[in-house]
Structures are given as structure tokens and as C-alpha cells.
Coordinates of C-alpha atoms in Angstrom, one line a residue:
M1 CA 127.2 103.6 140.9
G2 CA 124.0 101.8 139.7
H3 CA 121.4 103.1 137.4
G4 CA 119.2 103.9 140.3
D5 CA 121.9 106.2 141.8
L6 CA 122.1 108.4 138.7
K7 CA 121.4 112.0 139.2
P8 CA 120.8 113.3 135.7
E9 CA 122.4 116.6 134.8
V10 CA 120.2 119.6 134.1
Y11 CA 120.1 120.3 130.4
P12 CA 120.1 124.1 129.8
S13 CA 117.0 125.5 128.2
A14 CA 118.1 127.7 125.4
A15 CA 100.6 101.2 98.6
Y16 CA 100.0 98.3 96.1
I17 CA 97.4 97.1 98.7
P18 CA 94.7 94.8 97.5
V19 CA 96.6 91.5 98.1
G20 CA 96.3 92.1 101.8
I21 CA 93.8 90.3 104.0
G22 CA 92.0 90.4 107.3
G23 CA 91.5 93.2 109.7
K24 CA 88.2 94.4 111.1
R25 CA 86.2 97.0 109.2
A26 CA 85.7 100.2 111.1
S27 CA 82.2 100.4 112.6
H28 CA 81.8 104.1 112.0
E29 CA 82.9 106.9 109.7
P30 CA 85.4 109.4 111.1
R31 CA 83.9 112.5 112.7
P32 CA 84.1 115.9 111.0
L33 CA 87.3 117.8 111.6
N34 CA 87.4 121.0 113.6
I35 CA 90.1 122.9 111.6
H36 CA 91.2 124.8 114.8
T37 CA 94.6 123.3 115.4
H38 CA 97.7 124.1 117.4
T39 CA 100.5 125.9 115.4
H40 CA 103.1 123.4 114.4
T41 CA 106.3 124.0 112.5
H42 CA 109.2 121.7 111.7
T43 CA 111.5 124.8 111.5
L44 CA 110.9 126.0 115.1
H45 CA 114.5 125.1 115.9
P46 CA 116.9 125.8 113.0
P47 CA 119.2 122.9 112.0
W48 CA 122.3 124.8 112.9
T49 CA 121.2 125.2 116.6
I50 CA 123.3 122.9 118.9
Q51 CA 120.9 120.2 120.1
E52 CA 121.2 117.6 122.8
S53 CA 121.8 114.2 121.4
R54 CA 119.2 111.5 122.0
E55 CA 121.8 109.4 123.9
A56 CA 122.5 112.2 126.2
A57 CA 118.8 112.9 126.8
L58 CA 118.2 109.2 127.6
T59 CA 121.0 109.2 130.2
R60 CA 119.8 112.5 131.6
V61 CA 116.3 111.1 132.4
G62 CA 117.5 107.7 133.6
A63 CA 116.2 105.7 130.7
P64 CA 116.0 101.9 131.1
E65 CA 119.1 101.2 128.9
G66 CA 118.6 97.4 128.7
R67 CA 117.2 96.9 132.2
T68 CA 114.1 95.0 132.8
K69 CA 111.0 96.7 134.2
E70 CA 111.6 95.1 137.6
Q71 CA 115.2 96.2 137.7
A72 CA 114.3 99.7 136.6
A73 CA 111.6 99.9 139.3
D74 CA 114.0 98.8 142.0
N75 CA 116.6 101.3 140.8
F76 CA 114.0 104.1 140.9
Q77 CA 112.9 103.2 144.5
I78 CA 116.6 103.5 145.5
F79 CA 116.9 106.7 143.6
L80 CA 113.9 108.2 145.5
Q81 CA 115.8 107.8 148.7
S82 CA 118.6 110.0 147.5
I83 CA 116.3 113.0 146.8
P84 CA 116.5 115.6 149.6
E85 CA 113.4 115.7 151.8
N86 CA 112.4 119.3 151.0
D87 CA 112.6 118.8 147.2
I88 CA 109.2 118.5 145.5
I89 CA 108.5 115.4 143.4
I90 CA 105.7 115.7 140.8
Y91 CA 104.4 112.5 139.1
S92 CA 102.5 113.2 136.0
D93 CA 100.6 111.1 133.5
G94 CA 98.2 111.1 130.5
S95 CA 95.3 108.8 129.6
K96 CA 93.1 108.0 126.6
L97 CA 89.8 106.1 126.9
D98 CA 88.4 103.8 124.3
S99 CA 85.9 106.6 123.4
G100 CA 88.9 108.7 122.3
Q101 CA 88.6 111.2 125.2
T102 CA 92.0 112.1 126.8
G103 CA 93.0 113.7 130.0
G104 CA 95.9 114.4 132.2
G105 CA 96.7 114.4 135.9
F106 CA 99.5 114.8 138.4
V107 CA 100.3 114.4 142.1
G108 CA 103.0 116.2 144.1
F109 CA 104.9 115.1 147.2
Q110 CA 107.3 116.9 149.6
A111 CA 108.8 115.6 152.8
N112 CA 106.9 112.3 152.3
S113 CA 103.5 114.0 152.2
Q114 CA 101.2 114.7 149.3
I115 CA 100.8 118.4 148.7
L116 CA 99.2 118.5 145.2
R117 CA 96.8 116.5 143.1
H118 CA 94.9 117.6 140.0
S119 CA 93.2 116.0 137.0
F120 CA 91.9 117.7 133.9
P121 CA 90.2 116.8 130.6
L122 CA 91.6 117.4 127.1
G123 CA 88.8 116.0 125.0
P124 CA 89.1 113.9 121.8
N125 CA 91.6 116.1 119.9
K126 CA 94.7 115.0 121.7
E127 CA 96.8 111.8 121.9
V128 CA 98.4 110.3 125.0
F129 CA 101.7 111.9 124.1
D130 CA 100.1 115.3 124.2
A131 CA 98.3 114.5 127.5
E132 CA 101.6 113.5 129.1
A133 CA 103.2 116.7 128.0
E134 CA 100.3 118.8 129.3
A135 CA 100.3 117.0 132.6
A136 CA 104.0 117.6 133.1
R137 CA 103.6 121.3 132.3
A138 CA 100.6 121.7 134.6
G139 CA 102.4 119.9 137.4
L140 CA 105.4 122.1 137.1
E141 CA 103.3 125.2 137.1
A142 CA 101.3 124.1 140.2
A143 CA 104.4 123.1 142.1
A144 CA 106.2 126.4 141.3
A145 CA 103.2 128.3 142.7
H146 CA 102.8 126.2 145.8
P147 CA 103.8 128.0 149.1
T148 CA 106.3 125.3 150.1
A149 CA 108.3 125.7 146.9
Q150 CA 110.3 128.3 148.8
R151 CA 111.7 125.4 150.9
A152 CA 112.5 123.2 147.8
S153 CA 115.9 123.3 146.0
N154 CA 114.9 121.1 143.1
L155 CA 111.7 120.1 141.5
W156 CA 111.5 116.6 140.1
I157 CA 109.1 115.8 137.3
C158 CA 108.6 112.0 137.1
L159 CA 106.7 110.3 134.2
D160 CA 106.6 107.0 132.5
N161 CA 106.5 108.3 128.9
L162 CA 110.1 108.2 127.8
E163 CA 109.6 110.2 124.6
V164 CA 107.9 113.0 126.5
A165 CA 110.6 112.9 129.2
I166 CA 113.5 113.4 126.9
H167 CA 111.8 116.4 125.2
L168 CA 110.7 118.3 128.3
L169 CA 114.0 120.2 128.6
S170 CA 115.1 119.7 125.0
S171 CA 113.8 120.8 121.6
T172 CA 111.3 119.0 119.5
T173 CA 109.7 119.3 116.1
G174 CA 106.9 116.9 117.0
S175 CA 103.5 117.3 118.6
S176 CA 102.7 119.7 121.4
Q177 CA 105.5 122.1 120.6
A178 CA 103.8 125.0 122.4
V179 CA 103.5 122.9 125.6
F180 CA 107.1 121.9 125.6
E181 CA 108.1 125.6 125.0
E182 CA 105.9 126.6 127.9
F183 CA 107.5 124.0 130.1
R184 CA 111.0 125.2 129.3
T185 CA 110.0 128.8 130.0
L186 CA 108.6 127.8 133.4
A187 CA 111.7 125.7 134.1
D188 CA 113.8 128.8 133.5
T189 CA 111.9 130.8 136.2
W190 CA 112.3 128.1 138.9
P191 CA 115.8 129.4 140.1
T192 CA 114.3 133.0 140.5
R193 CA 111.4 131.9 142.6
R194 CA 111.0 133.3 146.1
R195 CA 112.9 131.0 148.5
L196 CA 114.2 130.8 152.0
P197 CA 117.7 132.0 152.7
Q198 CA 119.1 128.5 153.3
T199 CA 117.4 127.1 150.2
E200 CA 119.5 126.6 147.0
R201 CA 118.4 128.0 143.7
G202 CA 118.1 124.5 142.3
S203 CA 116.6 123.5 139.0
I204 CA 114.0 121.4 137.3
R205 CA 115.0 117.7 137.0
I206 CA 113.3 115.1 134.7
R207 CA 113.1 111.4 135.6
W208 CA 111.7 108.5 133.7
V209 CA 109.6 106.1 135.8
P210 CA 108.8 102.5 134.7
G211 CA 105.0 102.4 134.2
H212 CA 102.7 99.9 135.9
A213 CA 105.5 98.8 138.3
D214 CA 103.7 99.4 141.6
I215 CA 105.5 102.7 142.2
P216 CA 102.9 104.6 144.4
G217 CA 103.4 108.1 143.0
N218 CA 103.2 106.9 139.4
E219 CA 100.1 104.8 140.1
A220 CA 98.5 107.8 141.8
A221 CA 99.2 110.0 138.7
D222 CA 97.8 107.3 136.4
Q223 CA 94.6 107.3 138.4
A224 CA 94.4 111.1 138.3
A225 CA 94.9 111.0 134.5
K226 CA 92.1 108.5 134.1
E227 CA 89.8 110.7 136.1
G228 CA 90.7 113.6 133.9
A229 CA 89.9 111.7 130.7
N230 CA 86.5 110.9 132.2
K231 CA 85.7 114.5 132.6
T232 CA 84.2 116.8 129.9
P233 CA 86.2 119.9 128.9
S234 CA 84.3 123.2 129.1
S235 CA 85.2 123.9 125.4
S236 CA 86.6 122.2 122.4
L237 CA 90.4 122.2 122.4
P238 CA 92.5 122.6 119.3
W239 CA 93.7 119.5 117.5
S240 CA 97.3 118.5 118.3
Y241 CA 99.7 117.5 115.5
A242 CA 99.8 113.9 116.6
A243 CA 96.0 113.6 116.9
L244 CA 95.4 115.3 113.5
K245 CA 98.0 113.0 111.9
R246 CA 96.3 109.9 113.4
H247 CA 92.9 111.1 112.4
T248 CA 93.9 111.8 108.8
K249 CA 95.6 108.4 108.5
S250 CA 92.5 106.7 109.9
H251 CA 90.2 108.8 107.6
D252 CA 92.3 107.8 104.5
F253 CA 92.2 104.1 105.5
L254 CA 88.4 104.1 106.0
K255 CA 87.9 105.8 102.6
A256 CA 90.1 103.2 101.0
Q257 CA 88.2 100.4 102.7
T258 CA 84.9 101.8 101.6
H259 CA 86.0 102.1 98.0
W260 CA 87.5 98.6 98.1
Q261 CA 84.3 97.1 99.3
S262 CA 82.5 98.4 96.2
A263 CA 85.3 98.1 93.6
A264 CA 86.9 94.8 94.6
P265 CA 86.5 91.9 92.1
Q266 CA 83.9 89.4 93.1
A267 CA 86.6 86.7 93.6
Y268 CA 88.3 89.0 96.2
Q269 CA 85.0 89.8 97.9
D270 CA 84.2 86.0 98.2
L271 CA 87.5 85.5 99.9
E272 CA 86.9 88.6 102.1
I273 CA 90.2 90.2 101.0
T274 CA 90.5 93.7 102.3
T275 CA 93.1 96.5 102.0
F276 CA 94.5 95.6 105.5
P277 CA 97.3 95.1 106.4
R278 CA 99.2 97.5 104.1
R279 CA 102.2 95.2 103.9
P280 CA 100.9 91.6 104.2
E281 CA 103.4 88.9 105.0
E282 CA 102.7 87.0 101.8
L283 CA 104.4 89.8 99.8
K284 CA 107.7 88.4 101.2
L285 CA 107.2 85.1 99.3
P286 CA 109.3 84.3 96.2
H287 CA 107.7 86.0 93.2
P288 CA 106.9 82.7 91.4
L289 CA 104.9 81.4 94.4
L290 CA 103.3 84.7 95.1
G291 CA 102.2 84.9 91.4
R292 CA 100.5 81.5 91.7
I293 CA 98.6 82.6 94.7
L294 CA 97.5 85.9 93.2
A295 CA 96.4 84.0 90.0
A296 CA 94.2 81.7 92.2
R297 CA 92.7 84.7 94.0
S298 CA 91.9 86.6 90.8
K299 CA 91.1 83.5 88.7
H300 CA 93.4 84.9 86.0
G301 CA 96.0 82.3 85.3
D302 CA 96.7 78.8 83.9
F303 CA 93.1 77.7 84.3
A304 CA 90.8 76.0 81.8
D305 CA 88.0 78.6 82.1
Y306 CA 90.5 81.4 81.6
H307 CA 92.0 79.9 78.5
E308 CA 88.6 79.2 77.0
R309 CA 87.4 82.7 77.8
F310 CA 90.3 84.2 75.8
N311 CA 90.4 81.4 73.2
H312 CA 94.0 80.4 73.9
Q313 CA 94.3 77.7 71.2
D314 CA 97.7 76.3 72.4
A315 CA 96.7 76.0 76.1
H316 CA 96.6 72.7 77.9
L317 CA 93.4 72.6 79.9
S318 CA 93.9 69.5 82.1
C319 CA 96.2 68.5 84.9
R320 CA 98.2 65.3 84.7
C321 CA 95.5 63.7 86.8
G322 CA 93.0 64.3 84.0
T323 CA 90.9 67.0 85.8
R324 CA 90.4 70.5 84.3
K325 CA 92.7 73.1 85.7
S326 CA 91.0 75.5 88.1
P327 CA 92.1 78.1 90.8
I328 CA 91.4 75.5 93.5
H329 CA 92.3 72.3 91.7
F330 CA 95.3 71.8 94.0
I331 CA 92.7 70.8 96.7
F332 CA 91.2 68.0 94.7
C333 CA 94.1 66.8 92.6
Q334 CA 94.5 63.0 93.1
I335 CA 98.2 63.0 92.4
A336 CA 98.8 65.7 94.9
K337 CA 96.8 63.9 97.5
R338 CA 99.1 60.9 97.2
K339 CA 102.2 63.0 97.3
A340 CA 101.4 65.2 100.4
P341 CA 98.7 65.3 103.0
R342 CA 95.6 67.3 102.1
F343 CA 94.9 70.4 104.1
P344 CA 92.6 69.5 107.1
G345 CA 89.2 71.0 107.6
N346 CA 86.1 71.8 105.7
L347 CA 86.6 73.1 102.2
S348 CA 84.3 76.1 103.0
E349 CA 86.9 77.2 105.6
V350 CA 90.1 75.8 104.1
I351 CA 89.9 77.6 100.8
P352 CA 89.3 81.1 102.2
F353 CA 92.1 80.5 104.7
L354 CA 94.6 79.4 102.1
L355 CA 93.8 82.1 99.5
G356 CA 92.4 84.8 101.7
T357 CA 94.8 85.3 104.6
P358 CA 98.5 86.0 104.8
K359 CA 99.1 83.0 107.1
G360 CA 97.2 80.7 104.8
A361 CA 99.1 82.0 101.7
I362 CA 102.4 81.3 103.4
Q363 CA 101.3 77.7 104.2
L364 CA 100.0 77.2 100.7
A365 CA 103.3 78.4 99.2
A366 CA 105.2 76.0 101.4
W367 CA 102.9 73.2 100.1
F368 CA 103.4 74.2 96.5
S369 CA 107.2 74.0 97.1
E370 CA 107.1 70.7 98.9
T371 CA 104.9 69.0 96.2
Q372 CA 106.4 70.8 93.2
F373 CA 102.7 71.1 92.2
F374 CA 103.2 73.4 89.3
E375 CA 106.5 71.9 88.1
D376 CA 105.6 68.2 88.2
I377 CA 101.9 67.6 88.9
C378 CA 100.1 70.4 87.1
P379 CA 102.5 72.2 84.8
R380 CA 101.6 74.7 82.2
R381 CA 102.6 72.3 79.6
P382 CA 102.8 68.5 80.2
P383 CA 106.2 66.7 79.7
S384 CA 107.0 65.8 76.1

């Protein structure tokens, strides 16, 4: 039996930062917070409660499990053909615009005909994860109330967000807890709905769909979700846990950037060094090489001006080439030029690149190692 033939079982309800570079500064300050938030607790489900394993949940929803998107799409199309004609299939999706507005939408099919379609706005206080969960819950509610539900044994909820899919009939301590609880409560009532005598009680089934794979139902749900995000909610909705976490993180980052722009040493400002990214790649360099680069950035190191400033009587102020040591002497050193090719480009661009970006710092460290610049050419103390 292939992946596309799987019929998942129903699960019962029951920073040292300043060395970093690059990044675009935010163009606006974060908007003020509305403190009205959804209730969220990490102890909603006690740790001694028997939980479904992630592996079991992934199998239950038909997760990709190493398949390519094309393979998963083909398997899903085959799987659709195995669903009884009278079962209802709901495709749900969530969307978030560049403006931050979110929305959800769903479409429903039965006997190869569309019987449901709806879109709704959620405003700026949600994330796509929340919108996906809201759309699945709304789709389930609409399908259960539809007159033709009495002819359907099972109700299939199909969505392309794997994390939402595995939590719809399981427990979660993440965002949109109340929505997932409502979904499970609605799912419990499906077998008790009014139905025709020959119709089985059935259950709610969850199925993952590969997104943007030309699956008509999923594409229709995606379009409905975008329409929802473009609408304006009638009132401000509470912040979700995921959205509040994202906003707080962004707010802290912008505050740090603002402070850094005023407090950064002039040398760092000249190189346009910011606090982003948090873990720049140059931090992985060997400490001796990283130390040389940080010294050149800060101008605090084995440099003539630095030694004279602090009256270091025993310091050697010149390179072996006879030139005074400086943070960017490696660019001009005649011995180094003969030993290894000079960095190409204009100095006004080369120096900020080498000292002001993670990629440039890594290249510079490799050049230092290749030329043995600080060991042989411009050592702290000349050979005896």
C-alpha cells in the first residue's frame, strides 16, 4: 500500500551581539499593544496525561515522510479517489498579507460538487498558524451544520499546514489552544449528528495536503483565505500567543537596533555594523583570527596609534615593510601584496566588506591564514 492509499486512524479526543553585521533597519516602530489576549497556558494538559506521539500524528495525517512535493501530490490525488462519494471534504487555509492582516477560508465538496465556501478576516493580531487553525474549525462547524451532513459518514479536513494538522485532534500547549479545544469538541459531536438510517456514524479525519501543488481544492481554499485577509474585521480580535511572541521579539529587536545606532562606537558606525544577525557566521572563526578582525573593527589592537595613545613604551609600531601598523595596513602592506593577491575592488567598498560583513570577515580570516600575515609579515614583535 502506498502513501497515497493510507487512511489515517481517528485519534480519540480525550546575546553578545555587536559583532554582527548587515540586515535592513526596520522602517517603522512597532504599533502599540492591545493587551486583550487569548488565554494561554502551558499546563492545559498535565504531563501525566497519555499523549499521541508526534510520529503517530504524522502518520495519521499522511505526512510527506521523505516524499517530494510531486510524489505527495500524486499520492493525495490517488487518495481522494478512495473517499466515499457522500463523505464531505473540507479544504481550509490561512493567509497573511505583507501589511500584517490575516484571514482564513475554506471550501467544501461532496459528491464532486462544491457545497461550501467561506472567507473571513482575523486582523493583525494573528499569525498564519492561528488562521489555519481558525479556518479548519470554521470549516468543520459549517460542514456539520450543512443539511447534506446527514448523508456523509466521514468529514475530511484537508490542509497544507502540517503542524496545525497534527494538533487538530491532539493536544497542544502552543498558540490557538482555545481553537483546537473547540475543534475537538465539535469533532466529538459529529457521530451524534442527525443522519440517514443507512449512513454510518463516521468520524472526523484530518489529512495533510502538499501546498501549491495544483490540487484544486487546496488552491480554492488558498484563494478564499487571501480574500479573508483582504477584508476588515468588524472589531479588534485578541492577540494570539504566536502573534504576541512574534511582536515582542520584533519590538525588542527594534529597541536594540535603535539603542545601537546611538551607542555604537564611531568605527562600528563607519562600517555600518548593526546588531543583526544575532549569531553572525564570523563567530565560528578560530578565536585568534576572530580577535584580529574585532581589533581592526574597534581599532583597539596592535596598532601604532593605539600604542601611542596609551604610551606603550615597549611596543613595535611598524610592520616589517616599514609602514606604521594600522587597522587596515594589511590592504597596503607591500610584503603582503607580493605574497598573495590583493583584494579586488575599490578600497571604499573593499574595507567595509572585509571588516563589516560576516562573509567578508570569513574571507579576510582565510587570507590572514594563507599569508601568515600576523605571524610572519606584521608580527607583534619582529624576529630577533
